Coordinates of C-alpha atoms in Angstrom, one line a residue:
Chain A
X20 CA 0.0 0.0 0.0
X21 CA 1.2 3.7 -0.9
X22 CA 2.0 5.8 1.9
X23 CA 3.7 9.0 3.1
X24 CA 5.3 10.4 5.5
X25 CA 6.2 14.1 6.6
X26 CA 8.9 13.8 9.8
X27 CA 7.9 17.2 11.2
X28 CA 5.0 18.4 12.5
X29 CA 6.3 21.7 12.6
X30 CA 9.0 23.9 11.0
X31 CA 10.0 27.4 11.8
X32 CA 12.3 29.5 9.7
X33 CA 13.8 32.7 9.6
X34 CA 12.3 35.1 6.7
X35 CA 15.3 35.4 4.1
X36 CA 16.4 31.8 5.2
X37 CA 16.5 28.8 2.9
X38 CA 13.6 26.3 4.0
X39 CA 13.1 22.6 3.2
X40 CA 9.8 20.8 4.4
X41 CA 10.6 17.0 4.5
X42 CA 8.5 13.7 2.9
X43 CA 9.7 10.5 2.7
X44 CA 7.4 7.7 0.8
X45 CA 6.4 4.2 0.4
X46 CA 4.8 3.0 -3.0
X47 CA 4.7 0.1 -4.9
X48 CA 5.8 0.7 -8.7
X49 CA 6.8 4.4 -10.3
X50 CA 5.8 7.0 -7.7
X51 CA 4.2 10.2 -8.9
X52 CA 4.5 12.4 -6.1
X53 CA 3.1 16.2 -5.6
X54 CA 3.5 19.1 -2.7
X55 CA 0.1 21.1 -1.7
X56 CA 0.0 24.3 0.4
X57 CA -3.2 25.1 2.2
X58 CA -3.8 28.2 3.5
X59 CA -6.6 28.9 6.7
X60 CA -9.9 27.5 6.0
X61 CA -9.3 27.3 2.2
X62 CA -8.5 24.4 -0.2
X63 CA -5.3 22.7 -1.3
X64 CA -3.2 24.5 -3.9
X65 CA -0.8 22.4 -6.0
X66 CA 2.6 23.3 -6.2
X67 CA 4.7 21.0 -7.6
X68 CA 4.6 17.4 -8.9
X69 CA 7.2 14.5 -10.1
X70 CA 6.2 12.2 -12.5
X71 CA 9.7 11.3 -14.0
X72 CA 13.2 13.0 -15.6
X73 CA 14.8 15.5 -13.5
X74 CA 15.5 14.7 -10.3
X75 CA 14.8 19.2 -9.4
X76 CA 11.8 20.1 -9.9
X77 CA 11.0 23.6 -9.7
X78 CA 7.2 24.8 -9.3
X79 CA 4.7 27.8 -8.4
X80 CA 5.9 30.6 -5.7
X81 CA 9.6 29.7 -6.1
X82 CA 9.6 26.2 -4.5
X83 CA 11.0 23.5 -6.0
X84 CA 11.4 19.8 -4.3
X85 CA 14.3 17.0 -4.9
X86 CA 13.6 13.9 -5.4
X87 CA 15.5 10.9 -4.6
X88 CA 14.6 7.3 -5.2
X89 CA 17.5 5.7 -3.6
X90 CA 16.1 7.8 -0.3
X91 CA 12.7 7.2 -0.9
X92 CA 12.3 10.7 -0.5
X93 CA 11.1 14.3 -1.7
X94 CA 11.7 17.1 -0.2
X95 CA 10.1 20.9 -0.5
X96 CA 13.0 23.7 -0.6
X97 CA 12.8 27.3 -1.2
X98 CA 15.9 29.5 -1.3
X99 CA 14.6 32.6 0.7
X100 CA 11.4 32.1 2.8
X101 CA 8.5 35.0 2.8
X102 CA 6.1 35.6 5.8
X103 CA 3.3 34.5 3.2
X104 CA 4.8 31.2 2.7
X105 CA 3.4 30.4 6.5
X106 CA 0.5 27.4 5.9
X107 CA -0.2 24.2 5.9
X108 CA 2.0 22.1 3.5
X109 CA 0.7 18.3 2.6
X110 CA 3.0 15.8 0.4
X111 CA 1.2 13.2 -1.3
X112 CA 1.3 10.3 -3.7
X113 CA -0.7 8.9 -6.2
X114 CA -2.2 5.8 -5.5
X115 CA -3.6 3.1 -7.9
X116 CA -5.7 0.7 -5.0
X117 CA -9.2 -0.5 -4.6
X118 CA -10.9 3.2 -5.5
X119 CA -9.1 3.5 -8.5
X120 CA -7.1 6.4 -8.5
X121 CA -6.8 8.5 -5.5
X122 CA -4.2 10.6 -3.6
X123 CA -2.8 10.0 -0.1
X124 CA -1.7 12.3 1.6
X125 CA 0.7 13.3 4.4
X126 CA -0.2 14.1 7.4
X127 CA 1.3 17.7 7.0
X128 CA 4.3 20.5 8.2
X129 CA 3.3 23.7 9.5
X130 CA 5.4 26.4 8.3
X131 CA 6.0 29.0 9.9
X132 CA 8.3 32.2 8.7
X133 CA 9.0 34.6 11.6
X134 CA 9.9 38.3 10.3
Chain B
X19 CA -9.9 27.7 -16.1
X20 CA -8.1 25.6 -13.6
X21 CA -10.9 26.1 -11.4
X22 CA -13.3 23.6 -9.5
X23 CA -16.3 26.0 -7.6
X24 CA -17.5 24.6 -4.7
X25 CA -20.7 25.9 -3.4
X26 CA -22.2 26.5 -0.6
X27 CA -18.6 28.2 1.3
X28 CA -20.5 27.4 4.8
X29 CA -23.2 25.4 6.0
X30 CA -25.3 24.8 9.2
X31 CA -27.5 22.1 9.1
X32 CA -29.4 20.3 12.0
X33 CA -29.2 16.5 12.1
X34 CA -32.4 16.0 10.8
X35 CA -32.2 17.9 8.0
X36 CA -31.0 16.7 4.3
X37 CA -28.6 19.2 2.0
X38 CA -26.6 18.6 -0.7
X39 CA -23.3 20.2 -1.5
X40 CA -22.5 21.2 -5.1
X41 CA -18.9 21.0 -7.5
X42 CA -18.7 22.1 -10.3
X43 CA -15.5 22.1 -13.1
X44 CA -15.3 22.5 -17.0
X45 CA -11.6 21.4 -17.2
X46 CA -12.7 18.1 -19.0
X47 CA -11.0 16.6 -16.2
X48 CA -12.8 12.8 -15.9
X49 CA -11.7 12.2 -12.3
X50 CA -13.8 13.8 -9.0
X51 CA -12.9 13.1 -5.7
X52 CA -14.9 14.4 -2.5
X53 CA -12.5 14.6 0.1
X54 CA -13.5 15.0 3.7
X55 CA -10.9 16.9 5.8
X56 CA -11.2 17.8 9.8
X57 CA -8.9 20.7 11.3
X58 CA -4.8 20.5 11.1
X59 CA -5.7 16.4 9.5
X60 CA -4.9 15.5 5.8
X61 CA -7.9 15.2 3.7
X62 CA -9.3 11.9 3.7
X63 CA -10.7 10.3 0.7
X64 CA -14.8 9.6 1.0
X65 CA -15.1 8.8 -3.0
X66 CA -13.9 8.8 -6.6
X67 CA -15.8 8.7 -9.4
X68 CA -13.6 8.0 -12.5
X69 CA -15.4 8.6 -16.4
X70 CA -18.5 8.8 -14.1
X71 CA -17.8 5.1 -12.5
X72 CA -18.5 5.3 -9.0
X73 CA -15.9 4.0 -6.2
X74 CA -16.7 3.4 -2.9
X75 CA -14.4 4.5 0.8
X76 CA -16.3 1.2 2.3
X77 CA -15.8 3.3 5.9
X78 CA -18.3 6.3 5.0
X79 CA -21.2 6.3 6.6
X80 CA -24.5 5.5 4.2
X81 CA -25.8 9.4 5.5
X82 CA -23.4 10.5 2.6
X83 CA -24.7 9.6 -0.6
X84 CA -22.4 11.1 -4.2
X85 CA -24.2 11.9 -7.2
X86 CA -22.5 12.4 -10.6
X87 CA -25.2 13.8 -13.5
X88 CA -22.3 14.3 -15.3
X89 CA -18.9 14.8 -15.8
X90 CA -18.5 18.5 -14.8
X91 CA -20.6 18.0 -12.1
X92 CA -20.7 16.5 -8.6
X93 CA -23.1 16.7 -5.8
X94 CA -22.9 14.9 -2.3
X95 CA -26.2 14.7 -0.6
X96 CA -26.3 14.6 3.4
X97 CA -28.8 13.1 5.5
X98 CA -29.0 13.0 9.2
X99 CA -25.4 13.6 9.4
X100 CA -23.9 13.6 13.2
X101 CA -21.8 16.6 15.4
X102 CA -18.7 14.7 14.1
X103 CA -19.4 14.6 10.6
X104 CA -18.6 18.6 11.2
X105 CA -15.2 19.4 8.8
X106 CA -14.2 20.8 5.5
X107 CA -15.7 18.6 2.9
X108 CA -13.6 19.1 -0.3
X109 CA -14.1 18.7 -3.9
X110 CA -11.2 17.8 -6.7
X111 CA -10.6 16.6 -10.2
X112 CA -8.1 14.9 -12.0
X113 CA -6.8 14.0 -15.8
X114 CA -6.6 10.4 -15.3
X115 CA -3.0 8.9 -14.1
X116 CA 0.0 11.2 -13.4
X117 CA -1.7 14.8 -13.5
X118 CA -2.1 16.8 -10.0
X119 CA -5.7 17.0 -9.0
X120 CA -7.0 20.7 -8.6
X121 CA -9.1 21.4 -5.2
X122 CA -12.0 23.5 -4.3
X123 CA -12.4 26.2 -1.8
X124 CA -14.1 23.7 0.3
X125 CA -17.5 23.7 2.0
X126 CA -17.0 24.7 5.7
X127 CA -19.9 22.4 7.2
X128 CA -21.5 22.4 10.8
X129 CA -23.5 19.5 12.1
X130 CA -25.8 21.4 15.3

């Protein structure tokens, strides 16, 4: 079964400093993986996905996430953190399993940016 | 239009009463999800319907029913729904296999 793990419940960054928002994952075949942001009582907002090639992807709002296979994992970065980048952030995998196709998620990172 | 409107944005019901909660998207998209979410919690998955093919989470409850009349359009209908079943109830859709699914505002509901 797919699954997905984020280590942190909660990560707090300088504003200006680099941030990285960690997910590690369990799936069985190719993994297409994906980062959402949500943002106080609203819905999720896709950022960035990995289906194959390049290991960097880069997505919306300047993150971009690494992925490694030998790791198992795929981390968020951004180079220089903005108060507004404070939310909710979910990593999740598509999964192929008795409903069909669905997404499981993480259980999530707060972020939060200090000024 | 990458857009999937969810309406109503809030909703207080009793737990007699019956309403429905409406998604809408005209991305062509074949995939809609209604995701049920409660506060700082990952959204969990309540059903899928897939070219209009219905699958079922065997662990809702039977007081949420989905209805697909077709593929831009998704309803869920509640019916003596319980304080729990109080959270975020989501709405998303999906090309089929590796694209990112795009989420609606949500409907904030309130079971009183």
């Amino acid at each position: 079964a797919q699954s997905v793990a984020q280590p942190e419940d909660q990560v707090n960054v300088a504003e200006g400093n680099p941030l990285t928002v960690k997910c590690t994952y369990s799936v069985s075949g190719n993994p297409y993986l994906f980062w959402y942001v949500q943002y106080p009582n609203r819905g999720l907002q896709f950022l960035l996905k990995y289906i194959t090639g390049d290991n960097l992807v880069k997505g919306s709002y300047g993150f971009e996430a690494e992925f490694n296979k030998s790791q198992t994992s795929f981390h968020l970065k951004k180079p220089s953190a903005l108060v507004s980048d404070s939310a909710l952030y979910f990593c999740a995998v598509r999964a192929f399993d008795n409903y069909g196709q669905n997404f499981v998620f993480g259980p999530g990172t707060r972020l939060s940016v200090l000024p | 239009d990458t857009e999937v409107t969810q309406t109503p944005k809030h909703l207080v019901m009793g737990m007699t009463n019956k309403k429905s909660l409406k998604c809408e998207q005209h991305m062509g998209h074949r995939a809609m999800y209604w995701y049920k979410q409660k506060a700082k919690k990952p959204p969990e998955l309540m059903f899928v319907y897939s070219y209009e093919k219905l699958s079922i989470n065997e662990s809702v409850p039977s007081r949420f029913s989905p209805e697909c009349p077709n593929s831009s359009l998704l309803n869920l209908h509640l019916h003596a729904l319980q304080p729990e079943d109080s959270a975020l109830y989501l709405c998303a859709s999906s090309q089929e296999l590796v694209s990112e699914a795009f989420f609606g505002q949500g409907t904030r509901l309130t079971v009183v």
